[in-house]
Short mmCIF file of C-alpha atoms and ligand atoms in Angstrom, two decimals:
data_model
loop_
_atom_site.label_atom_id
_atom_site.label_comp_id
_atom_site.label_asym_id
_atom_site.label_seq_id
_atom_site.Cartn_x
_atom_site.Cartn_y
_atom_site.Cartn_z
CA MET A 1 -26.81 12.54 5.65
CA SER A 2 -26.03 13.98 2.19
CA SER A 3 -26.55 11.95 -0.81
CA GLY A 4 -22.90 11.06 -1.07
CA SER A 5 -22.53 9.48 2.07
CA LYS A 6 -26.01 7.01 1.60
CA ARG A 7 -24.02 3.50 2.05
CA LEU A 8 -24.18 0.58 -0.99
CA LYS A 9 -25.83 -2.18 0.34
CA ASN A 10 -24.47 -5.44 -0.30
CA LEU A 11 -21.60 -4.62 -1.91
CA GLN A 12 -17.63 -4.48 -1.12
CA ILE A 13 -14.91 -2.88 -3.26
CA CYS A 14 -11.05 -3.54 -2.49
CA ARG A 15 -8.07 -1.46 -3.26
CA PRO A 16 -4.69 -3.61 -3.17
CA PHE A 17 -1.39 -1.39 -1.81
CA VAL A 18 2.01 -2.43 -0.35
CA TYR A 19 3.86 -1.23 2.75
CA GLY A 20 7.38 -1.67 4.03
CA ASN A 21 10.87 -0.83 4.11
CA MET A 22 14.05 -0.45 2.25
CA ALA A 23 17.34 0.09 4.00
CA VAL A 24 20.97 0.25 3.12
CA PRO A 25 24.26 0.34 4.94
CA LEU A 26 25.47 4.05 4.96
CA LYS A 27 29.06 4.22 3.22
CA GLU A 28 31.96 5.39 4.09
CA ASP A 29 31.41 9.06 2.00
CA ARG A 30 28.22 9.47 4.22
CA SER A 31 27.52 13.09 4.45
CA PRO A 32 28.91 14.71 7.81
CA ASP A 33 25.31 15.87 8.79
CA ILE A 34 24.43 12.31 9.87
CA PRO A 35 25.43 11.25 13.65
CA PRO A 36 28.39 8.82 13.45
CA ASP A 37 26.05 6.35 15.56
CA HIS A 38 24.09 5.87 12.46
CA THR A 39 24.60 2.89 10.06
CA HIS A 40 21.98 2.83 7.80
CA SER A 41 19.80 5.00 5.54
CA TRP A 42 15.95 3.84 5.13
CA THR A 43 12.65 4.39 3.66
CA ILE A 44 9.07 3.30 5.15
CA PHE A 45 6.49 3.34 2.40
CA LEU A 46 3.11 2.72 1.81
CA LYS A 47 1.93 2.50 -1.94
CA GLY A 48 -0.50 1.74 -4.62
CA VAL A 49 0.24 -1.33 -6.56
CA ASN A 50 1.41 -1.09 -10.62
CA GLY A 51 2.42 2.41 -9.72
CA ASP A 52 -1.64 2.85 -8.90
CA ASP A 53 -2.41 6.23 -7.13
CA LEU A 54 -3.79 6.10 -3.81
CA SER A 55 -4.38 9.81 -3.36
CA SER A 56 -8.00 9.93 -4.67
CA PHE A 57 -9.14 8.08 -1.62
CA VAL A 58 -6.05 8.40 0.70
CA LYS A 59 -5.58 12.07 2.28
CA ARG A 60 -2.96 11.50 4.39
CA VAL A 61 -0.25 8.80 6.10
CA VAL A 62 0.87 9.29 9.75
CA PHE A 63 3.85 7.00 9.98
CA LYS A 64 5.17 6.90 14.05
CA LEU A 65 8.68 6.73 14.30
CA HIS A 66 10.82 5.25 17.49
CA GLU A 67 10.64 8.01 20.19
CA THR A 68 14.29 8.62 19.37
CA TYR A 69 13.40 10.42 16.19
CA PRO A 70 12.92 14.25 16.41
CA ASN A 71 9.30 15.02 15.64
CA SER A 72 8.62 10.90 15.60
CA SER A 73 5.08 11.72 14.28
CA ARG A 74 5.31 12.10 10.06
CA SER A 75 2.74 13.34 8.61
CA ILE A 76 2.63 12.84 4.85
CA GLU A 77 0.06 14.66 3.05
CA GLU A 78 0.37 13.54 -0.31
CA PRO A 79 2.11 10.79 -2.55
CA PRO A 80 5.10 9.31 -2.05
CA PHE A 81 3.58 8.54 0.87
CA GLU A 82 7.01 7.92 2.63
CA VAL A 83 9.50 8.77 5.27
CA THR A 84 13.38 8.59 4.42
CA GLU A 85 15.72 8.36 7.29
CA THR A 86 18.79 7.12 8.59
CA GLY A 87 19.42 5.40 11.84
CA TRP A 88 21.18 2.67 14.04
CA GLY A 89 18.16 0.34 15.14
CA GLU A 90 15.10 -1.84 14.00
CA PHE A 91 11.45 -0.78 15.73
CA GLU A 92 8.15 -1.24 15.15
CA ILE A 93 6.70 1.49 13.04
CA SER A 94 2.95 2.22 12.61
CA ILE A 95 1.21 3.55 9.72
CA ARG A 96 -2.25 5.17 10.04
CA VAL A 97 -4.17 5.69 6.96
CA TYR A 98 -6.80 8.81 6.62
CA PHE A 99 -9.08 8.65 3.94
CA VAL A 100 -10.77 11.44 2.20
CA PRO A 101 -14.12 13.00 3.92
CA GLU A 102 -15.98 11.94 1.25
CA ALA A 103 -15.06 8.51 1.49
CA SER A 104 -16.81 8.30 5.54
CA GLU A 105 -14.43 6.00 6.28
CA LYS A 106 -12.66 5.34 9.85
CA ASN A 107 -8.53 5.53 9.40
CA VAL A 108 -6.76 2.29 9.41
CA VAL A 109 -3.48 1.20 10.90
CA MET A 110 -1.07 -1.55 10.33
CA TYR A 111 2.54 -2.17 11.67
CA HIS A 112 5.77 -2.76 10.19
CA HIS A 113 8.95 -3.73 11.77
CA LEU A 114 11.62 -2.12 10.01
CA LYS A 115 14.26 -3.90 8.80
CA LEU A 116 17.73 -3.03 8.49
CA HIS A 117 19.84 -6.18 8.55
CA PRO A 118 19.72 -8.96 5.47
CA TYR A 119 17.49 -11.61 6.75
CA GLY A 120 16.71 -15.26 5.55
CA PRO A 121 19.48 -17.85 3.87
CA GLU A 122 21.54 -15.34 2.01
CA ALA A 123 21.54 -13.24 5.01
CA GLU A 124 25.72 -13.32 5.23
CA GLN A 125 26.50 -12.99 1.47
CA GLN A 126 24.31 -9.65 1.21
CA LYS A 127 25.56 -8.40 4.53
CA SER A 128 29.21 -8.80 3.27
CA ASP A 129 28.39 -6.89 -0.45
CA GLY A 130 26.15 -4.22 1.54
CA ALA A 131 22.89 -5.05 -0.19
CA THR A 132 20.08 -3.18 -0.14
CA VAL A 133 17.20 -4.80 2.37
CA THR A 134 13.54 -4.67 1.44
CA SER A 135 10.64 -5.96 4.13
CA MET A 136 7.13 -5.04 2.55
CA GLN A 137 3.48 -6.62 2.90
CA TYR A 138 0.77 -6.87 0.26
CA ASP A 139 -2.31 -5.85 1.45
CA GLU A 140 -6.14 -4.57 0.55
CA PHE A 141 -8.16 -1.91 1.84
CA VAL A 142 -11.52 -3.16 1.88
CA PHE A 143 -14.44 -1.10 2.12
CA ASN A 144 -17.68 -3.21 3.02
CA GLU A 145 -21.02 -0.96 1.98
CA PRO A 146 -18.68 2.20 0.85
CA ALA A 147 -20.17 5.24 0.81
CA GLU A 148 -21.84 6.78 -2.68
CA SER A 149 -19.18 9.29 -3.00
CA LEU A 150 -16.49 6.53 -2.42
CA PHE A 151 -17.45 4.39 -4.65
CA GLU A 152 -17.91 6.86 -7.20
CA ILE A 153 -13.92 8.11 -6.33
CA LEU A 154 -13.11 4.61 -6.81
CA THR A 155 -14.78 3.75 -10.06
CA LYS A 156 -14.27 7.08 -11.83
CA LYS A 157 -10.85 5.92 -13.30
CA SER A 158 -10.86 4.43 -17.01
CA ASN A 159 -9.34 1.34 -15.58
CA ALA A 160 -13.06 0.55 -13.66
CA VAL A 161 -14.73 -2.64 -14.61
CA LEU A 162 -17.76 -1.66 -16.80
CA PRO A 163 -20.73 -4.41 -17.71
CA ALA A 164 -20.38 -5.50 -21.37
CA GLN A 165 -23.07 -4.57 -23.89
CA LYS A 166 -25.04 -2.42 -21.14
CA SER A 167 -26.71 -0.52 -24.11
CA MET A 168 -28.73 -3.67 -25.21
CA MET A 169 -30.07 -4.53 -21.82
CA VAL A 170 -33.53 -3.88 -21.05
CA PRO A 171 -33.63 -1.49 -18.72
CA PHE A 172 -35.21 -3.21 -15.02
CA SER A 173 -35.80 -6.38 -16.38
CA ILE A 174 -34.45 -9.17 -13.88
CA GLN A 175 -32.93 -11.29 -16.15
CA SER A 176 -30.53 -8.57 -17.69
CA GLU A 177 -30.10 -7.68 -14.05
CA ASN A 178 -29.05 -10.70 -13.24
CA GLU A 179 -26.97 -11.42 -16.36
CA GLU A 180 -25.04 -7.89 -15.38
CA LEU A 181 -24.63 -9.61 -12.12
CA ASP A 182 -22.84 -12.92 -13.49
CA ARG A 183 -21.18 -10.56 -15.85
CA LEU A 184 -19.72 -8.86 -12.89
CA SER A 185 -18.97 -11.05 -10.55
CA ASP A 186 -17.10 -13.00 -13.68
CA ALA A 187 -14.81 -10.07 -14.30
CA HIS A 188 -14.41 -9.97 -10.48
CA ALA A 189 -12.85 -13.16 -10.27
CA LYS A 190 -10.88 -12.18 -13.18
CA VAL A 191 -9.36 -9.45 -11.55
CA GLN A 192 -8.92 -11.11 -8.26
CA GLU A 193 -6.62 -13.55 -10.70
CA ASN A 194 -4.76 -10.84 -11.86
CA ILE A 195 -4.16 -9.39 -8.79
CA ARG A 196 -2.76 -12.81 -7.53
CA ARG A 197 -0.38 -13.01 -10.54
CA LEU A 198 0.44 -9.44 -10.46
CA THR A 199 1.21 -9.76 -6.55
CA GLU A 200 3.43 -12.85 -7.54
CA ARG A 201 5.17 -11.08 -9.98
CA ILE A 202 5.80 -8.43 -7.85
CA HIS A 203 7.89 -10.87 -5.16
CA VAL A 204 9.75 -12.24 -8.46
CA LEU A 205 10.66 -8.81 -9.52
CA GLU A 206 12.18 -8.03 -5.75
CA GLN A 207 13.84 -10.72 -5.72
CA GLU A 208 15.50 -10.24 -8.55
CA LYS A 209 16.10 -6.45 -8.62
CA ALA A 210 17.91 -7.40 -4.96
CA ALA A 211 19.87 -9.93 -6.95
CA LEU A 212 21.26 -7.66 -9.20
CA GLN A 213 21.90 -5.25 -6.44
CA SER A 214 23.78 -7.13 -4.77
CA LEU A 215 25.98 -7.81 -7.70
C1 LIG B 1 16.80 -1.05 19.48
N1 LIG B 1 14.87 -0.97 20.53
O1 LIG B 1 17.27 -1.51 20.48
C2 LIG B 1 15.48 -0.77 19.58
C3 LIG B 1 15.31 0.63 19.11
C4 LIG B 1 15.66 2.66 18.02
C5 LIG B 1 16.24 3.53 16.88
C6 LIG B 1 16.00 1.23 17.94
C7 LIG B 1 17.83 6.59 16.62
C8 LIG B 1 17.97 7.63 15.50
C9 LIG B 1 18.47 8.97 16.39
C10 LIG B 1 17.53 4.86 15.50
O2 LIG B 1 17.94 4.39 15.21
N2 LIG B 1 16.55 4.83 16.62
O3 LIG B 1 18.78 9.01 17.35
O4 LIG B 1 18.35 9.92 15.43
O5 LIG B 1 17.71 -1.63 18.56
#
């Protein structure tokens, strides 16, 4: 086992992401290359929250489409991790995420039901307006006892939470270690709270966007 794949005990590190799809009805002026029975254009995507780039730890994302699509397994090796297609039906898409080898993490899979048609209380209005339909989920990659090399990748960026006043700490003192743990758990709580508020904000913005697009 190389030193970077040593695992950090008693530590969990999370990264938020969203996945889902957008869809719009095709208009009269559609390209002649689109089969006549196709009714919608759609994009399935997986992306970081607040424009976060996931590619430092995500190596590729494989979107498995319905077998009615040619090359139904679409492998995307760099951001944006998304596939745009046209079609006529809704179906389940599997989204398999492969991590960089340094992460020493197994791939993970999520399922998303492609939505083309408006749903919910505004559905009829949105249908007649030809509104964009968005269906997405918030989720988090949770790395339990991450490999050292993954931990380094995830904390390298300037936005990593660093303990305050580190230089004033007496090395190897149990008291200062406990203080640092307290500061880290405070910081963790603040970050969780920020994520929660930002997630709410995303939902509000998505709703405003949908409302604007239906004007
Ligand atoms: C349905 N069970 O009946 C689903 C299947 C398949 C959607 C939906 C085909 C695109 C193509 C397409 O839209 N398939 O043939 O190029 O609703």
